[in-house]
Amino acid sequence: MQHILLSGIRTRLIASFLIVALIPLLLLAFINTQTTEKALTDNAKQALSAAANETANRIDTFIDSNLDAVRVEAVLPGLERYLSLTPKQRDDSPEMQLATETLNRLSRKDMLNILSYALLDLNGKNVLDTYTPNIGKDESVQDYFKKPVQTEFPFVSSMKQSPTIPNVVTLFFSSPVRNAKGDMLGVLRVSYNATVVQQLVTRQTERAGAKSFAILLDENNIYLAHSTAPKLLLKSIVPLPADVVTQLQKEGRLPNLPVKKLATNESKLKQALDNKQSYLITSLSVTGNQVNLIAIAHLKLWTVLFAQPLAVALAPVQKQIHDAMFLFAFIAGVVTIIAFAIGELLTKPIIYLTNVVFQFTAGNLDIRAKTSSKDEIGQLAKSFNNMALQLQTSFETLEQRVQERTAELLIAKEKVEDANHKLEQLANLDGLTQVANRRCFDERLQAEWKRLAREQQPLSVIFFDVDKFKLYNDYYGHLGGDDCLVRIAQTVQQMVYRPADLVARYGGEEFSVLLPNTDLVGAIKIAQSIQQAIHDQAIPHAKSDIKDIVTLSLGITSVIPTGDIKPDTLIASADKAMYNAKEKGRDRYCTF
């Protein structure tokens, strides 16, 4: 136990020096880091909040000014005179020309963002529009028509997809048009490109801090603007109820997409909005795992958010930590050197003996410890040397036994592998003809069927048997019959030479040929070659009433495998084709 404690003296010395030197410094750095983080976080909150509130004020100002403007524009005399006329009186009238000029003049005040000015009659029909394709359309179901008619006040709509211009989000302002008596004659409607609001939202991002971004949400928490991820526009921060989605899609405020594609999953942000929080620290899906500091400003219906990656806001803290770590490393290095020098003097003999033991356990069985002293360390070294000698002798004897046993196992393994190989050959080869047997044919057919079904390539099969083979057996004897089958099998094997092709003895005098990636024309050519090769062999058949030599009847079929049919269908077709060849007189092939 005493020796084990001594072996850790140097480590304990280094650890003690490091603890005494570094703990106070670490504590001071921790307190300083916490203070700095709080100050930086507060500054970032103020900058983001200021940008969010200023943006909210800009949006409120934009909406209020446009509501005031459309209210004033709705009382222009040219518009009231035109709507006072009957539909028949309006066409090509001076009032129509004046109203058209008035709408065109109004639309030119912001040619970049105003899409159109329009007059709607009391039925919601578009009777005059600077965007002429809209003239004549029924807009009575739109909120920008119904609200002014119901309330008799100017109205601003939510952002929605333009019904006429693809991939454009619009914002509508509208106001009732009255005559001198105060009677409502129709509605003046202004269509804005919603990018004007998005520009208001993103204008303050640079002032809010590096890598900050802005978000605008409507009353349903649907993204109306996003300075870094425009792909999120018209999506909600969390999935909405199905009935709400249906209604918003009907109003054009959500695209007609599957529900899963209409929302992100910002549950923490939704909770903060519901609780009317002003600040939030969380990650957003668009920034991955990056944690953001978010300031929230609430409008009448909408919400403005300004966010900044927390790592950016706390970047000075990271530099401070980096400098502190460098200082820690320097102090730790100096302390380690001093402790190492002291520990070296105290533990050098023990470390030497430890290294000798380590090398011995690593496999150097010849190593021995040098004994230069007669104290406890010297006695320990002598004991180790005696033990090492005994272990080395035991290891050498054991190693010899292991080598002998390993050689025996290798020989046994080779015998097993050879036996397995022979068993596999016996399982897949026909013992008489030395071509594949039926079992091998069936397995290969299943495998090729699946492969060619995926590749949609043809698979052909040829079935054939020896004509009048029973008579052959009766006349030449079973040994003669066996010899005939061997010659036929080997002859056909030479004609089918592709690696994927397979010749098999299917049973008795019946054989099969599997031809992957071969259509019916190719299979016929191979069948003709087989038939001619057997003719060329000129095997005598004295009892045949077809020819005086052995002949074959062949059946051919070909198909492109699918999941709707089974391989058995292919076999049945080839077999039927072969029997058709027999019925037609043998010594021929038939296809199915």
Coordinates of C-alpha atoms in Angstrom, one line a residue:
M1 CA 0.0 0.0 0.0
Q2 CA 2.9 2.3 0.8
H3 CA 4.4 1.7 -2.6
I4 CA 1.1 2.5 -4.4
L5 CA 0.8 5.8 -2.5
L6 CA 4.4 6.7 -3.3
S7 CA 3.8 6.1 -7.0
G8 CA 1.2 8.9 -7.0
I9 CA 3.4 11.5 -5.2
R10 CA 4.3 13.4 -8.4
T11 CA 0.7 13.5 -9.6
R12 CA -0.5 14.7 -6.2
L13 CA 2.2 17.4 -6.1
I14 CA 1.2 18.7 -9.5
A15 CA -2.5 18.6 -8.6
S16 CA -1.9 20.5 -5.3
F17 CA 0.0 23.3 -7.0
L18 CA -2.6 23.7 -9.7
I19 CA -5.5 23.8 -7.2
V20 CA -3.8 26.5 -5.1
A21 CA -2.8 28.6 -8.1
L22 CA -5.9 28.3 -10.3
I23 CA -9.0 28.1 -8.1
P24 CA -8.9 31.8 -7.1
L25 CA -8.3 32.8 -10.7
L26 CA -11.2 30.6 -11.9
L27 CA -13.5 32.0 -9.4
L28 CA -12.6 35.6 -10.3
A29 CA -13.0 34.8 -14.0
F30 CA -16.4 33.2 -13.4
I31 CA -17.8 36.2 -11.6
N32 CA -16.4 38.6 -14.3
T33 CA -17.9 36.5 -17.1
Q34 CA -21.4 36.4 -15.4
T35 CA -21.3 40.2 -14.9
T36 CA -20.2 40.8 -18.5
E37 CA -22.8 38.4 -19.9
K38 CA -25.6 40.2 -18.1
A39 CA -24.4 43.6 -19.2
L40 CA -24.1 42.4 -22.9
T41 CA -27.5 40.7 -22.7
D42 CA -29.1 43.8 -21.3
N43 CA -27.5 46.0 -24.1
A44 CA -28.6 43.5 -26.8
K45 CA -32.2 43.5 -25.3
Q46 CA -32.3 47.3 -25.4
A47 CA -31.1 47.5 -29.0
L48 CA -33.5 44.8 -30.2
S49 CA -36.4 46.2 -28.3
A50 CA -35.7 49.7 -29.7
A51 CA -35.6 48.3 -33.2
A52 CA -38.7 46.3 -32.6
N53 CA -40.7 49.3 -31.2
E54 CA -39.4 51.6 -33.9
T55 CA -40.5 49.1 -36.5
A56 CA -43.9 48.7 -34.9
N57 CA -44.3 52.5 -34.8
R58 CA -43.3 52.6 -38.5
I59 CA -45.9 50.0 -39.4
D60 CA -48.6 51.7 -37.3
T61 CA -47.7 55.0 -39.0
F62 CA -47.8 53.4 -42.5
I63 CA -51.2 51.8 -41.8
D64 CA -52.7 54.9 -40.2
S65 CA -51.4 57.2 -42.9
N66 CA -52.8 55.0 -45.6
L67 CA -56.2 54.7 -43.8
D68 CA -56.3 58.5 -43.6
A69 CA -55.2 58.7 -47.2
V70 CA -57.8 56.3 -48.6
R71 CA -60.5 58.0 -46.5
V72 CA -59.6 61.4 -48.0
E73 CA -59.3 60.0 -51.5
A74 CA -62.7 58.4 -51.3
V75 CA -64.4 61.8 -51.2
L76 CA -62.8 63.1 -54.4
P77 CA -65.6 64.4 -56.6
G78 CA -64.6 62.5 -59.7
L79 CA -65.2 59.1 -57.9
E80 CA -68.5 60.1 -56.4
R81 CA -69.8 61.4 -59.7
Y82 CA -68.9 58.2 -61.6
L83 CA -70.5 55.9 -59.0
S84 CA -73.7 58.1 -59.0
L85 CA -74.3 57.2 -62.6
T86 CA -76.2 54.1 -63.7
P87 CA -74.1 51.3 -65.3
K88 CA -75.4 52.3 -68.7
Q89 CA -74.5 55.9 -68.2
R90 CA -70.9 55.2 -67.1
D91 CA -69.5 53.8 -70.3
D92 CA -67.4 56.3 -72.2
S93 CA -68.8 59.2 -70.1
P94 CA -66.8 62.3 -69.1
E95 CA -67.3 61.1 -65.5
M96 CA -65.6 57.8 -66.4
Q97 CA -62.7 59.6 -67.9
L98 CA -62.3 61.8 -64.8
A99 CA -62.6 58.9 -62.4
T100 CA -60.0 56.9 -64.4
E101 CA -57.6 59.8 -64.5
T102 CA -58.1 60.3 -60.7
L103 CA -57.4 56.6 -60.0
N104 CA -54.3 56.6 -62.2
R105 CA -53.0 59.8 -60.6
L106 CA -53.5 58.2 -57.1
S107 CA -51.7 55.0 -58.2
R108 CA -48.7 56.9 -59.3
K109 CA -47.9 58.3 -55.9
D110 CA -46.1 55.0 -55.1
M111 CA -45.6 53.2 -58.4
L112 CA -43.3 50.6 -56.8
N113 CA -45.7 49.3 -54.2
I114 CA -49.2 50.2 -55.3
L115 CA -50.6 47.4 -57.5
S116 CA -53.9 49.0 -58.3
Y117 CA -56.7 51.5 -57.3
A118 CA -60.3 50.3 -57.9
L119 CA -63.9 51.4 -57.5
L120 CA -66.4 48.8 -56.3
D121 CA -70.1 49.4 -56.5
L122 CA -72.6 48.6 -53.7
N123 CA -72.8 45.0 -55.0
G124 CA -69.0 44.5 -54.7
K125 CA -68.5 44.5 -58.5
N126 CA -65.2 46.0 -59.7
V127 CA -66.5 48.8 -62.1
L128 CA -63.2 50.7 -62.6
D129 CA -59.6 49.6 -61.9
T130 CA -56.1 50.8 -62.9
Y131 CA -55.3 47.0 -63.3
T132 CA -57.9 46.6 -66.1
P133 CA -58.1 42.7 -66.0
N134 CA -59.9 43.1 -62.6
I135 CA -62.7 45.2 -64.1
G136 CA -66.0 43.3 -63.9
K137 CA -64.9 40.9 -61.2
D138 CA -67.1 40.3 -58.2
E139 CA -65.2 41.2 -55.0
S140 CA -68.2 41.3 -52.7
V141 CA -66.9 38.4 -50.6
Q142 CA -63.7 40.1 -49.7
D143 CA -63.3 41.7 -46.3
Y144 CA -62.0 44.9 -47.8
F145 CA -65.5 45.4 -49.3
K146 CA -67.7 44.0 -46.6
K147 CA -66.0 45.8 -43.6
P148 CA -66.3 49.4 -45.0
V149 CA -69.9 48.7 -46.1
Q150 CA -70.8 47.4 -42.6
T151 CA -68.8 49.9 -40.4
E152 CA -68.8 52.9 -42.9
F153 CA -65.1 53.4 -41.8
P154 CA -61.8 52.9 -43.6
F155 CA -60.4 49.4 -43.4
V156 CA -57.0 47.6 -43.7
S157 CA -57.0 43.9 -44.6
S158 CA -54.6 41.2 -43.5
M159 CA -51.9 40.2 -45.9
K160 CA -53.1 37.6 -48.4
Q161 CA -52.1 36.0 -51.6
S162 CA -53.1 38.1 -54.7
P163 CA -56.0 36.5 -56.5
T164 CA -54.8 37.8 -59.8
I165 CA -51.0 38.0 -59.6
P166 CA -49.1 34.7 -58.9
N167 CA -46.6 34.6 -56.0
V168 CA -47.5 38.1 -54.8
V169 CA -48.7 38.9 -51.3
T170 CA -51.0 41.9 -51.1
L171 CA -52.4 44.3 -48.5
F172 CA -55.7 46.1 -49.1
F173 CA -56.9 49.5 -47.9
S174 CA -60.5 50.6 -48.5
S175 CA -63.0 53.3 -47.6
P176 CA -66.6 54.0 -48.4
V177 CA -67.4 56.4 -51.2
R178 CA -70.4 58.7 -50.4
N179 CA -72.3 61.5 -52.2
A180 CA -73.0 64.9 -50.9
K181 CA -75.9 63.6 -48.9
G182 CA -73.8 61.1 -47.1
D183 CA -75.3 58.1 -49.0
M184 CA -72.8 55.3 -49.6
L185 CA -72.2 54.7 -53.3
G186 CA -69.5 52.1 -53.3
V187 CA -66.0 51.4 -52.0
L188 CA -62.5 52.7 -53.0
R189 CA -60.0 49.9 -52.8
V190 CA -56.2 50.2 -52.9
S191 CA -54.0 47.1 -53.4
Y192 CA -50.5 47.3 -52.1
N193 CA -47.7 44.9 -52.7
A194 CA -46.9 43.5 -49.2
T195 CA -43.2 43.9 -49.8
V196 CA -43.6 47.5 -48.6
V197 CA -44.4 46.1 -45.1
Q198 CA -41.6 43.7 -45.3
Q199 CA -39.2 46.5 -46.2
L200 CA -40.4 48.4 -43.1
V201 CA -39.7 45.3 -41.0
T202 CA -36.2 44.6 -42.3
R203 CA -35.1 48.3 -42.4
Q204 CA -33.9 48.3 -38.8
T205 CA -32.0 45.0 -38.7
E206 CA -28.6 46.6 -39.1
R207 CA -29.1 49.0 -36.3
A208 CA -30.3 46.2 -34.1
G209 CA -26.9 44.5 -34.1
A210 CA -24.8 42.1 -36.1
K211 CA -26.6 39.2 -37.7
S212 CA -30.0 40.3 -36.3
F213 CA -33.2 39.6 -38.2
A214 CA -36.7 40.7 -38.0
I215 CA -40.1 38.9 -38.1
L216 CA -43.7 40.2 -38.4
L217 CA -46.6 38.0 -37.3
D218 CA -50.3 38.6 -37.7
E219 CA -53.1 37.9 -35.1
N220 CA -53.0 34.2 -36.0
N221 CA -49.2 34.1 -35.6
I222 CA -48.6 33.7 -39.3
Y223 CA -45.4 35.0 -40.7
L224 CA -46.1 38.2 -42.7
A225 CA -42.4 39.1 -43.0
H226 CA -39.0 37.5 -42.3
S227 CA -35.7 39.3 -43.1
T228 CA -33.7 36.1 -43.5
A229 CA -36.2 33.3 -44.3
P230 CA -38.8 34.6 -46.8
K231 CA -39.7 30.9 -47.4
L232 CA -41.6 31.1 -44.1
L233 CA -44.1 33.7 -45.3
L234 CA -47.7 32.8 -44.9
K235 CA -46.9 29.9 -42.5
S236 CA -47.8 29.8 -38.9
I237 CA -45.3 29.4 -36.0
V238 CA -47.3 26.4 -34.7
P239 CA -49.9 24.2 -36.4
L240 CA -53.4 25.9 -36.4
P241 CA -56.7 24.1 -35.9
A242 CA -58.1 22.5 -39.1
D243 CA -61.2 24.8 -39.2
V244 CA -59.0 27.9 -38.8
V245 CA -56.7 26.7 -41.6
T246 CA -59.7 26.1 -43.9
Q247 CA -61.1 29.6 -43.2
L248 CA -57.7 31.3 -43.7
Q249 CA -57.1 29.4 -47.0
K250 CA -60.6 30.4 -48.1
E251 CA -59.6 34.1 -47.4
G252 CA -56.3 33.7 -49.3
R253 CA -54.3 34.2 -46.1
L254 CA -52.8 30.7 -46.2
P255 CA -51.7 28.8 -49.4
N256 CA -53.5 25.7 -50.4
L257 CA -50.9 23.3 -49.1
P258 CA -51.0 20.2 -46.8
V259 CA -51.4 21.2 -43.2
K260 CA -47.9 19.9 -42.3
K261 CA -46.4 22.3 -44.7
L262 CA -48.3 25.3 -43.4
A263 CA -46.5 25.6 -40.0
T264 CA -43.2 25.5 -38.1
N265 CA -42.9 24.2 -34.6
E266 CA -42.0 27.3 -32.5
S267 CA -44.0 26.2 -29.3
K268 CA -41.8 28.3 -27.0
L269 CA -42.3 31.4 -29.1
K270 CA -46.1 30.8 -29.1
Q271 CA -46.1 30.5 -25.4
A272 CA -44.1 33.8 -25.0
L273 CA -46.6 35.6 -27.3
D274 CA -49.6 34.2 -25.4
N275 CA -48.1 35.4 -22.2
K276 CA -47.3 38.9 -23.6
Q277 CA -43.6 38.6 -22.9
S278 CA -41.3 41.3 -24.1
Y279 CA -38.2 39.1 -24.3
L280 CA -37.3 35.5 -25.0
I281 CA -34.2 33.4 -25.3
T282 CA -34.8 30.3 -27.4
S283 CA -33.8 28.6 -30.7
L284 CA -35.8 29.0 -33.9
S285 CA -36.2 26.4 -36.5
V286 CA -34.8 28.6 -39.2
T287 CA -31.5 29.0 -37.3
G288 CA -31.2 25.3 -36.4
N289 CA -29.8 24.8 -33.0
Q290 CA -28.6 28.4 -32.6
V291 CA -30.0 30.1 -29.5
N292 CA -31.4 33.6 -30.2
L293 CA -32.2 36.6 -28.0
I294 CA -35.7 37.9 -29.1
A295 CA -37.4 41.2 -28.4
I296 CA -41.1 41.4 -28.9
A297 CA -43.2 44.5 -29.7
H298 CA -47.0 44.3 -30.0
L299 CA -49.1 46.2 -32.5
K300 CA -52.9 46.4 -32.5
L301 CA -53.2 43.1 -34.3
W302 CA -49.7 42.2 -35.4
T303 CA -46.5 41.5 -33.6
V304 CA -42.9 42.6 -34.5
L305 CA -40.0 40.4 -33.3
F306 CA -36.3 41.3 -33.6
A307 CA -33.8 38.5 -32.9
Q308 CA -30.1 38.1 -32.7
P309 CA -28.0 35.0 -32.1
L310 CA -27.0 34.9 -28.5
A311 CA -23.5 33.9 -29.5
V312 CA -23.1 37.1 -31.5
A313 CA -24.4 39.3 -28.6
L314 CA -22.0 37.5 -26.2
A315 CA -19.0 37.5 -28.5
P316 CA -16.9 39.8 -26.3
V317 CA -17.5 37.3 -23.5
Q318 CA -16.1 34.5 -25.7
K319 CA -12.9 36.6 -26.3
Q320 CA -12.6 37.2 -22.6
I321 CA -13.0 33.5 -21.9
H322 CA -10.4 32.8 -24.6
D323 CA -7.9 35.2 -23.0
A324 CA -8.6 33.7 -19.5
M325 CA -8.0 30.2 -20.8
F326 CA -4.7 31.3 -22.3
L327 CA -3.7 32.7 -18.9
F328 CA -4.9 29.5 -17.2
A329 CA -2.8 27.4 -19.6
F330 CA 0.3 29.6 -19.0
I331 CA 0.0 29.4 -15.2
A332 CA -0.8 25.7 -15.3
G333 CA 2.3 25.1 -17.4
V334 CA 4.6 27.0 -15.0
V335 CA 3.1 25.2 -12.0
T336 CA 3.3 21.8 -13.7
I337 CA 7.0 22.4 -14.5
I338 CA 7.8 23.3 -10.9
A339 CA 5.8 20.4 -9.5
F340 CA 7.3 18.0 -12.0
A341 CA 10.9 18.9 -11.1
I342 CA 10.1 18.4 -7.4
G343 CA 8.3 15.1 -8.0
E344 CA 11.0 13.9 -10.3
L345 CA 13.5 14.0 -7.4
L346 CA 11.2 12.1 -5.1
T347 CA 9.7 9.5 -7.4
K348 CA 12.4 8.8 -10.0
P349 CA 13.3 5.3 -8.7
I350 CA 9.6 4.3 -8.4
I351 CA 8.8 5.6 -11.9
Y352 CA 11.8 3.6 -13.3
L353 CA 10.5 0.4 -11.7
T354 CA 6.9 1.2 -12.9
N355 CA 8.2 1.6 -16.5
V356 CA 10.0 -1.8 -16.3
V357 CA 6.8 -3.5 -15.1
F358 CA 4.8 -1.8 -17.8
Q359 CA 7.2 -3.0 -20.6
F360 CA 7.1 -6.5 -19.1
T361 CA 3.3 -6.5 -19.2
A362 CA 3.4 -5.1 -22.7
G363 CA 5.2 -8.2 -23.9
N364 CA 8.9 -7.6 -23.3
L365 CA 9.6 -10.7 -21.2
D366 CA 13.4 -10.3 -21.3
I367 CA 13.5 -7.0 -19.5
R368 CA 14.8 -6.9 -15.9
A369 CA 15.1 -4.1 -13.3
K370 CA 18.6 -2.9 -12.3
T371 CA 19.1 -3.0 -8.6
S372 CA 21.5 -0.2 -7.4
S373 CA 20.3 0.2 -3.9
K374 CA 19.5 -2.1 -0.9
D375 CA 16.5 -0.2 0.4
E376 CA 12.8 -1.2 -0.1
I377 CA 13.0 -0.2 -3.8
G378 CA 16.0 -2.5 -4.3
Q379 CA 14.2 -5.4 -2.6
L380 CA 11.1 -4.7 -4.7
A381 CA 13.2 -4.8 -7.9
K382 CA 14.8 -8.2 -6.9
S383 CA 11.3 -9.6 -6.2
F384 CA 10.1 -8.4 -9.6
N385 CA 13.1 -10.0 -11.4
N386 CA 12.4 -13.4 -9.8
M387 CA 8.8 -13.2 -10.7
A388 CA 9.6 -12.2 -14.3
L389 CA 11.9 -15.2 -14.7
Q390 CA 9.2 -17.6 -13.6
L391 CA 6.5 -16.0 -15.8
Q392 CA 8.8 -16.0 -18.9
T393 CA 9.4 -19.8 -18.5
S394 CA 5.6 -20.4 -18.1
F395 CA 4.7 -18.2 -21.1
E396 CA 7.2 -19.9 -23.4
T397 CA 5.8 -23.4 -22.5
L398 CA 2.2 -22.1 -23.0
E399 CA 3.0 -20.4 -26.3
Q400 CA 4.4 -23.7 -27.7
R401 CA 1.2 -25.5 -26.7
V402 CA -1.0 -22.7 -28.3
Q403 CA 0.9 -23.0 -31.6
E404 CA 0.4 -26.8 -31.6
R405 CA -3.3 -26.4 -30.9
T406 CA -3.6 -23.6 -33.5
A407 CA -2.1 -25.9 -36.2
E408 CA -4.6 -28.6 -35.3
L409 CA -7.5 -26.2 -35.6
L410 CA -6.4 -24.9 -39.0
I411 CA -6.2 -28.5 -40.3
A412 CA -9.7 -29.3 -38.9
K413 CA -11.0 -26.0 -40.4
E414 CA -9.7 -26.9 -43.9
K415 CA -11.3 -30.4 -43.7
V416 CA -14.6 -28.8 -42.7
E417 CA -14.5 -26.3 -45.5
D418 CA -13.6 -29.0 -48.0
A419 CA -16.5 -31.2 -46.8
N420 CA -18.9 -28.2 -47.0
H421 CA -17.8 -27.5 -50.6
K422 CA -18.4 -31.1 -51.5
L423 CA -21.8 -31.1 -49.8
E424 CA -22.8 -27.9 -51.7
Q425 CA -21.8 -29.5 -55.0
L426 CA -23.8 -32.6 -54.2
A427 CA -26.8 -30.4 -53.2
N428 CA -26.7 -28.4 -56.5
L429 CA -25.4 -30.9 -59.1
D430 CA -27.2 -33.9 -60.7
G431 CA -25.1 -36.9 -59.8
L432 CA -25.4 -38.5 -63.3
T433 CA -25.1 -35.7 -65.8
Q434 CA -23.0 -33.3 -63.6
V435 CA -25.2 -30.3 -64.6
A436 CA -27.4 -28.4 -62.2
N437 CA -30.2 -30.3 -60.5
R438 CA -33.8 -29.2 -60.1
R439 CA -33.2 -27.8 -56.7
C440 CA -30.5 -25.5 -58.1
F441 CA -32.7 -24.6 -61.0
D442 CA -35.6 -23.6 -58.8
E443 CA -33.4 -21.4 -56.5
R444 CA -31.8 -19.7 -59.5
L445 CA -35.2 -19.1 -61.1
Q446 CA -36.5 -17.4 -58.0
A447 CA -33.4 -15.1 -57.7
E448 CA -33.4 -14.1 -61.4
W449 CA -37.2 -13.5 -61.3
K450 CA -36.8 -10.9 -58.5
R451 CA -33.8 -9.3 -60.1
L452 CA -35.3 -9.0 -63.6
A453 CA -38.6 -7.8 -62.1
R454 CA -36.7 -4.8 -60.7
E455 CA -34.8 -4.2 -63.9
Q456 CA -37.8 -5.0 -66.2
Q457 CA -35.7 -7.3 -68.4
P458 CA -36.8 -10.5 -70.1
L459 CA -36.4 -14.0 -68.8
S460 CA -36.6 -17.1 -71.0
V461 CA -36.8 -20.8 -70.3
I462 CA -36.3 -23.8 -72.6
F463 CA -37.7 -27.2 -71.6
F464 CA -36.7 -30.3 -73.6
D465 CA -36.7 -34.0 -73.3
V466 CA -35.4 -37.0 -75.3
D467 CA -38.0 -38.3 -77.8
K468 CA -39.0 -42.0 -77.3
F469 CA -36.5 -42.3 -74.4
K470 CA -38.4 -45.2 -72.9
L471 CA -37.8 -47.2 -76.1
Y472 CA -34.2 -46.2 -76.0
N473 CA -33.8 -47.5 -72.4
D474 CA -35.6 -50.7 -73.2
Y475 CA -33.4 -51.4 -76.3
Y476 CA -30.0 -50.1 -75.1
G477 CA -30.4 -50.8 -71.4
H478 CA -30.3 -48.4 -68.5
L479 CA -26.5 -48.0 -68.7
G480 CA -26.9 -47.0 -72.3
G481 CA -29.7 -44.6 -71.4
D482 CA -27.6 -43.0 -68.7
D483 CA -24.7 -42.6 -71.1
C484 CA -27.1 -40.9 -73.6
L485 CA -28.4 -38.5 -71.0
V486 CA -24.8 -37.6 -70.0
R487 CA -23.8 -36.9 -73.6
I488 CA -27.0 -34.7 -74.1
A489 CA -26.4 -32.8 -70.9
Q490 CA -22.7 -32.1 -71.7
T491 CA -23.5 -31.1 -75.3
V492 CA -26.2 -28.6 -74.2
Q493 CA -23.8 -27.3 -71.4
Q494 CA -21.3 -26.4 -74.2
M495 CA -24.0 -24.5 -76.1
V496 CA -25.0 -22.4 -73.1
Y497 CA -21.9 -20.4 -72.2
R498 CA -23.0 -17.2 -70.5
P499 CA -22.2 -17.1 -66.7
A500 CA -25.8 -16.3 -65.8
D501 CA -27.3 -19.0 -68.0
L502 CA -28.1 -22.4 -66.4
V503 CA -28.6 -25.9 -67.8
A504 CA -30.3 -28.3 -65.3
R505 CA -31.7 -31.8 -65.3
Y506 CA -35.3 -31.3 -64.4
G507 CA -36.2 -34.9 -63.9
G508 CA -35.7 -38.2 -65.8
E509 CA -34.9 -37.4 -69.5
E510 CA -36.3 -33.9 -69.1
F511 CA -33.9 -30.9 -69.0
S512 CA -34.4 -27.1 -68.6
V513 CA -32.3 -24.1 -69.7
L514 CA -32.6 -20.8 -67.8
L515 CA -31.7 -17.7 -69.9
P516 CA -31.8 -14.4 -68.0
N517 CA -31.8 -11.1 -70.0
T518 CA -32.8 -13.1 -73.1
D519 CA -36.0 -12.4 -75.1
L520 CA -38.0 -14.9 -77.1
V521 CA -36.0 -14.4 -80.3
G522 CA -32.7 -15.1 -78.5
A523 CA -34.2 -18.1 -76.8
I524 CA -35.3 -19.6 -80.1
K525 CA -31.8 -19.2 -81.5
I526 CA -30.4 -21.1 -78.6
A527 CA -33.0 -23.8 -78.9
Q528 CA -32.1 -24.2 -82.6
S529 CA -28.5 -24.4 -81.7
I530 CA -29.2 -27.1 -79.1
Q531 CA -31.3 -29.1 -81.5
Q532 CA -28.6 -28.9 -84.2
A533 CA -25.9 -29.9 -81.8
I534 CA -27.8 -33.1 -80.7
H535 CA -28.3 -33.9 -84.4
D536 CA -24.6 -33.5 -85.0
Q537 CA -23.9 -35.9 -82.1
A538 CA -25.8 -38.6 -84.2
I539 CA -26.5 -40.7 -81.1
P540 CA -28.1 -43.9 -82.6
H541 CA -31.8 -44.6 -81.7
A542 CA -32.8 -47.8 -83.5
K543 CA -36.3 -47.9 -82.0
S544 CA -37.3 -44.3 -82.8
D545 CA -40.0 -43.8 -85.4
I546 CA -38.9 -40.2 -85.9
K547 CA -35.3 -40.6 -87.0
D548 CA -32.7 -43.2 -86.5
I549 CA -30.8 -40.9 -84.1
V550 CA -31.7 -39.3 -80.8
T551 CA -33.9 -36.2 -81.2
L552 CA -35.4 -33.6 -78.8
S553 CA -38.7 -31.9 -78.3
L554 CA -38.3 -28.4 -77.0
G555 CA -40.7 -25.9 -75.5
I556 CA -39.7 -22.2 -75.3
T557 CA -41.3 -19.3 -73.3
S558 CA -40.2 -15.8 -72.4
V559 CA -41.7 -13.1 -70.2
I560 CA -40.7 -9.9 -68.4
P561 CA -41.2 -10.7 -64.7
T562 CA -43.7 -8.7 -62.6
G563 CA -45.1 -8.9 -59.2
D564 CA -48.5 -10.0 -60.6
I565 CA -47.3 -13.4 -61.9
K566 CA -45.2 -16.2 -60.3
P567 CA -42.2 -18.1 -61.7
D568 CA -44.4 -21.2 -61.7
T569 CA -46.3 -19.7 -64.6
L570 CA -43.1 -19.5 -66.7
I571 CA -42.4 -23.2 -66.0
A572 CA -45.9 -24.2 -66.8
S573 CA -45.8 -22.3 -70.1
A574 CA -42.5 -23.9 -71.2
D575 CA -43.8 -27.3 -70.3
K576 CA -46.9 -26.7 -72.3
A577 CA -44.9 -25.5 -75.3
M578 CA -42.8 -28.7 -75.0
Y579 CA -45.9 -30.9 -75.1
N580 CA -47.2 -29.0 -78.1
A581 CA -43.9 -29.9 -79.8
K582 CA -44.5 -33.6 -79.0
E583 CA -48.1 -33.4 -80.3
K584 CA -46.9 -31.9 -83.6
G585 CA -44.5 -34.8 -84.3
R586 CA -41.5 -34.3 -82.0
D587 CA -37.9 -33.3 -83.1
R588 CA -39.0 -29.7 -83.1
Y589 CA -39.5 -26.7 -80.9
C590 CA -42.7 -24.7 -80.0
T591 CA -43.1 -21.4 -78.3
F592 CA -45.7 -20.3 -75.8

